XYZ file of C-alpha atoms in Angstrom:
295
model
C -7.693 21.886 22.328
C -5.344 20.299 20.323
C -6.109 16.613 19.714
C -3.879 13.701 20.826
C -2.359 12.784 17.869
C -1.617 15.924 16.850
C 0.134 16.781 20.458
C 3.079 14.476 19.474
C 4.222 15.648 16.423
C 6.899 17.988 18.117
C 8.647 14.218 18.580
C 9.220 13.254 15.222
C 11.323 9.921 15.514
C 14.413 8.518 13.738
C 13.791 5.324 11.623
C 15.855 2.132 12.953
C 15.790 3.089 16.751
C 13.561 -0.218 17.377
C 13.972 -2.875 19.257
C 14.059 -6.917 17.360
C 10.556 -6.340 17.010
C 7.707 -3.671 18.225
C 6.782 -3.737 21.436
C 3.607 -1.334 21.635
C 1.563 0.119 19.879
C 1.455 3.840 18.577
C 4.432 6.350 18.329
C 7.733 5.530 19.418
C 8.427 8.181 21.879
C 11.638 7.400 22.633
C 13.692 7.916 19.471
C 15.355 10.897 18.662
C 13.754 13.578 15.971
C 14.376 13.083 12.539
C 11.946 15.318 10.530
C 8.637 14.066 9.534
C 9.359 10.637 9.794
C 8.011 8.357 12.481
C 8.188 5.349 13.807
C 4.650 3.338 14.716
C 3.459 0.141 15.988
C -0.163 -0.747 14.672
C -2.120 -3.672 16.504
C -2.889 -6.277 14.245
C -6.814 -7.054 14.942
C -8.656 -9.352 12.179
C -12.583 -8.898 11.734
C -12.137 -6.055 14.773
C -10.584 -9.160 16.948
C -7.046 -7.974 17.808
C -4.505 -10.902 18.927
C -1.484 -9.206 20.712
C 0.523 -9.001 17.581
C 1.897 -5.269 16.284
C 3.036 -4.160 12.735
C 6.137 -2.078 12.254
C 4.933 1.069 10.345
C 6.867 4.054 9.215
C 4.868 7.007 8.965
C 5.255 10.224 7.247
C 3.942 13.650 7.441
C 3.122 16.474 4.955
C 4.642 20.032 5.037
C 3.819 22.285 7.814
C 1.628 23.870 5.695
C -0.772 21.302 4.975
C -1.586 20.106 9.204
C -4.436 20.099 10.524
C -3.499 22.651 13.174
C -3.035 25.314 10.516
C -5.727 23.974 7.691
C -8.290 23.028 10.466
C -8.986 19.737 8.883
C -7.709 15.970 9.354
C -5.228 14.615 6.773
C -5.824 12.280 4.145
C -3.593 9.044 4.182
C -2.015 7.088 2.141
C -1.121 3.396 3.177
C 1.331 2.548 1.119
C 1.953 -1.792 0.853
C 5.316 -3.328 -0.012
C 6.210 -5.995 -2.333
C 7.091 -9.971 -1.186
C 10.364 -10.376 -2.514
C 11.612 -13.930 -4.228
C 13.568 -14.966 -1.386
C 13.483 -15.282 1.730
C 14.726 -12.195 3.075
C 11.731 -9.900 3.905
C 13.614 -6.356 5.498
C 12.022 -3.077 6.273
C 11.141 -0.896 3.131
C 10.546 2.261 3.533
C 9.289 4.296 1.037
C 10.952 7.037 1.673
C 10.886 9.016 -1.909
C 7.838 7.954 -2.979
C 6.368 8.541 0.197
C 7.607 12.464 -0.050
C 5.914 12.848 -3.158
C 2.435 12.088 -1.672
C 3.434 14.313 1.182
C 4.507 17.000 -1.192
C 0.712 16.793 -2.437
C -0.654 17.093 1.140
C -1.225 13.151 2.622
C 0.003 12.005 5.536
C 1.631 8.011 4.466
C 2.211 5.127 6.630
C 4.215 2.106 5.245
C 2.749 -0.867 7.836
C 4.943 -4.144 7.776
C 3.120 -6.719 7.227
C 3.231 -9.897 9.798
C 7.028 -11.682 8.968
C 7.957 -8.770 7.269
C 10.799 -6.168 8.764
C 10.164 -5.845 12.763
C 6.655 -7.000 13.036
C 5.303 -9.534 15.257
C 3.546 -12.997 13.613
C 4.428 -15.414 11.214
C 4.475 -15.230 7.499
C 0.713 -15.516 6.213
C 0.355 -14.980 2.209
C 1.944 -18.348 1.033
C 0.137 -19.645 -2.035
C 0.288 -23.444 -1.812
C 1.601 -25.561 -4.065
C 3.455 -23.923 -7.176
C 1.036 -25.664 -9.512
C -1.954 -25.333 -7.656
C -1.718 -21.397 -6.279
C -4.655 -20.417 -4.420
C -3.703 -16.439 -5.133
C -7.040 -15.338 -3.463
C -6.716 -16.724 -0.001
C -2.655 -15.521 -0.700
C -3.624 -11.717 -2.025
C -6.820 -11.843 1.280
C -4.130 -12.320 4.083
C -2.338 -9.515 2.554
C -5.341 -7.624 2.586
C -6.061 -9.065 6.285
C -2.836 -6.572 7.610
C -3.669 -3.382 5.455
C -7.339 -3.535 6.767
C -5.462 -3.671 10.115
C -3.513 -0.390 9.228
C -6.531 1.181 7.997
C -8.884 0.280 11.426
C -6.326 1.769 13.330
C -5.559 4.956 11.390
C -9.210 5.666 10.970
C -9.397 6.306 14.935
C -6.655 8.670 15.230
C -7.449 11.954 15.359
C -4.837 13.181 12.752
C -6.223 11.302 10.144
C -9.432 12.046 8.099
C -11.120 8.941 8.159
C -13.114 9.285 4.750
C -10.359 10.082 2.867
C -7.816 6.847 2.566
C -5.875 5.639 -0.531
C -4.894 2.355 -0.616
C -1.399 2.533 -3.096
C 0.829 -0.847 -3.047
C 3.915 -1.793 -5.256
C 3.831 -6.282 -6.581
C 2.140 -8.554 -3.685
C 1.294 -4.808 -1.974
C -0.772 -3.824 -5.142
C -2.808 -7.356 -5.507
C -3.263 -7.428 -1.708
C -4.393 -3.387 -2.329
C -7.121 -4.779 -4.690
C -7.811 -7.757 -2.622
C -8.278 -5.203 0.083
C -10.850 -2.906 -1.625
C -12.959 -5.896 -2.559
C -13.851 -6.400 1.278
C -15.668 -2.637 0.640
C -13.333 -1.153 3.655
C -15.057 1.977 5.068
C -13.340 5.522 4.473
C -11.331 4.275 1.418
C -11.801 6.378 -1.514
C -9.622 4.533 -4.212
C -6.801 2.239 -5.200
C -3.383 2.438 -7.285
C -2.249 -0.670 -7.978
C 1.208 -0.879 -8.777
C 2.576 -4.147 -11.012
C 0.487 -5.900 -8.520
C 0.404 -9.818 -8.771
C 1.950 -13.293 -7.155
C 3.757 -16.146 -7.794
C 6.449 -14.954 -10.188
C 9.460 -17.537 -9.798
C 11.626 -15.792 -12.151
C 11.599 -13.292 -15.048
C 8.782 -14.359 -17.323
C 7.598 -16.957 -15.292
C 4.587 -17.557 -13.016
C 3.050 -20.549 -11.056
C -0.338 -20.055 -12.236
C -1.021 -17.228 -14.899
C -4.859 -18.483 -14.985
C -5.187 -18.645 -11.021
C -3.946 -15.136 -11.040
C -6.167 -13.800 -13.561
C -9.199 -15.431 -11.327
C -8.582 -14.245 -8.271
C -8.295 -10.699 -10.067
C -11.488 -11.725 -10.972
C -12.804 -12.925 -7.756
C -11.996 -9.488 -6.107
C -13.763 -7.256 -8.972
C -17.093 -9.084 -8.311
C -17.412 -7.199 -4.632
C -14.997 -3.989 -5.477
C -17.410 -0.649 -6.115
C -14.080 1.907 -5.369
C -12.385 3.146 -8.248
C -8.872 2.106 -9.154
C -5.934 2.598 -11.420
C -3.239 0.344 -12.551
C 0.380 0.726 -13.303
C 1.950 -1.872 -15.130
C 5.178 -1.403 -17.473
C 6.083 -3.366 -21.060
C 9.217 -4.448 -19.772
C 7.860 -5.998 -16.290
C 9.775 -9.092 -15.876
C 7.338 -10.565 -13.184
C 3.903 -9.615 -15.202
C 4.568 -8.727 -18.756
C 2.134 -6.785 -20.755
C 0.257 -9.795 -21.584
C -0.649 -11.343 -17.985
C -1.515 -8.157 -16.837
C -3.421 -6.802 -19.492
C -5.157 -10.255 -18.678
C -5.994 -9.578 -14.734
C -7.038 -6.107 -15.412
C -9.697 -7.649 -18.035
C -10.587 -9.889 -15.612
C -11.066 -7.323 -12.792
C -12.707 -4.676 -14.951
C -15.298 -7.169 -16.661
C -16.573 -8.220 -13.106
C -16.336 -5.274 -11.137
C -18.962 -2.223 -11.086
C -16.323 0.193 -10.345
C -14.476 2.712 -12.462
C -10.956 1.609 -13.304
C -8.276 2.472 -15.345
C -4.697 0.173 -16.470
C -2.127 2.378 -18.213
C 0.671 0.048 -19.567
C 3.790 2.596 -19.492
C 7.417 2.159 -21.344
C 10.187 2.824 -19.028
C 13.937 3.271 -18.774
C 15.668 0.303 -19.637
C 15.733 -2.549 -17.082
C 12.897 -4.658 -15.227
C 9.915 -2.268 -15.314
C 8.817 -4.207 -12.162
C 10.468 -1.630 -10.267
C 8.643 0.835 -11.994
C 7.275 2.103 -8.577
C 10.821 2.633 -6.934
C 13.204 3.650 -9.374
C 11.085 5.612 -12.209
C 8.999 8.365 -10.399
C 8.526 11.036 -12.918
C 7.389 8.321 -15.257
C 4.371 7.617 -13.053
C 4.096 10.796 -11.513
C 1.832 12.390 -14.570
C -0.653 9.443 -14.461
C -1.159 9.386 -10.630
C -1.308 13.329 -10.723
C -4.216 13.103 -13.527
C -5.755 9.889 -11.794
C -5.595 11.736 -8.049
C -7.180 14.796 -9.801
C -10.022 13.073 -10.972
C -10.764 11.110 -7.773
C -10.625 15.271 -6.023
C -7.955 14.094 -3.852
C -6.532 15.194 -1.264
């Protein structure tokens, strides 16, 4: 019998054929095929208490090759966390490229919106406070509050294998990625931190360097899953120094095996490391993913 995730993906949907905001949760049914990309609502629940709010999530699939009704066994998944940009614009990202190269390797991906971000339902939750006073823990937490959503959800479908999850996030997505593993979420096997951090204001500047580097601390104290982190040389949001700092921080109170690799880039703001540079990271996550025996 084939399961009931796996019965819809004949309906592969078109990104951008929502309404203002999603209305339900699961697939979008009524959008038009477009390959292996999907559209998905996620309900937002908090300590298993859901609250009526869904997340916009765009969610891709691996080559034919690789589903479960030919391989016999559930997908690994990637959830994949966006950035917080400066202003206050907060659109849909979607991943697409990067996304494709974890399907090339055989995940499944899902890129959940976080609440005030793109088309999802709820307010805005990961302000800091006060520029001089940042409380980055509770900040990077409520991050960590909507991919712990994604992942509660995901580990129920059928599709999905639930002991084999990656948590992978690009700036405010990578800190709220570590935030997230230091709640010890069930079925995660690892995260890949990408530049992750808060409170840059502009290029070389940040609210609260040492808040930053304790809240990095904070979440190595309970983290046991292994991790790896990307930062660049020429990040203009956290340079070498401040993140060479967190990952200190992290790996000094935190049991598990991680690893930071500071990489040169192209020239430009290696903040964008994630989005514009792939085959510069692409070696490092191969070798990292290896390791880990994933997928």
């Amino acid at each position: 019998m084939i399961p009931r995730c796996l019965a819809v993906l004949s309906l592969l949907l078109a990104a951008g054929c929502l309404p203002h905001q999603v209305d339900r949760a699961g697939p979008d049914l009524s959008a038009a095929p477009s390959g292996a990309e999907q559209k998905w609502g996620i309900p937002f629940a908090k300590d298993g208490v859901a609250n009526g709010q869904i997340l916009e999530a765009t969610f891709y699939l691996p080559q034919t090759a690789y589903l479960p009704e030919i391989t016999g066994r559930p997908l690994p998944l990637v959830i994949l966390s966006h950035g917080s940009p400066r202003g206050q614009a907060r659109p849909t990202i979607l991943y697409r490229e990067q996304a494709k190269w974890f399907t090339d390797r055989g995940f499944a991906v899902v890129v959940p919106m976080r609440r005030g971000y793109g088309r999802s339902h709820g307010s805005w939750s990961e302000g800091y406070g006060a520029c001089g006073n940042a409380d980055y823990t509770r900040a990077g937490l409520a991050t960590a509050d909507d991919i712990l959503a994604t992942l509660a959800y995901f580990r129920d479908q059928s599709l999905i294998d639930p002991d084999r999850i990656l948590l992978v996030g690009q700036s405010a997505g990578g800190f709220g990625s570590v935030a997230a593993a230091s709640r010890k979420p069930a079925g995660v096997r690892g995260v890949i931190n990408f530049a992750g951090g808060r409170g840059s204001q502009s290029s070389g500047s940040n609210c609260s360097p040492d808040a930053l580097v304790a809240a990095m601390e904070s979440y190595g104290r309970t983290t046991d899953l292994p991790s790896l982190w990307i930062y660049t040389r020429t990040d203009r949001y956290f340079g070498p120094a401040l993140s060479g700092r967190m990952y200190q921080a992290f790996d000094r109170a935190s049991p598990s095996s991680s690893d930071y690799r500071l990489l040169d880039t192209t020239p430009g703001d290696g903040h964008s490391l994630f989005t514009r540079d792939i085959p510069a990271w692409s070696p490092v996550v191969q070798d990292w993913l290896t390791r880990q025996g994933l997928p």
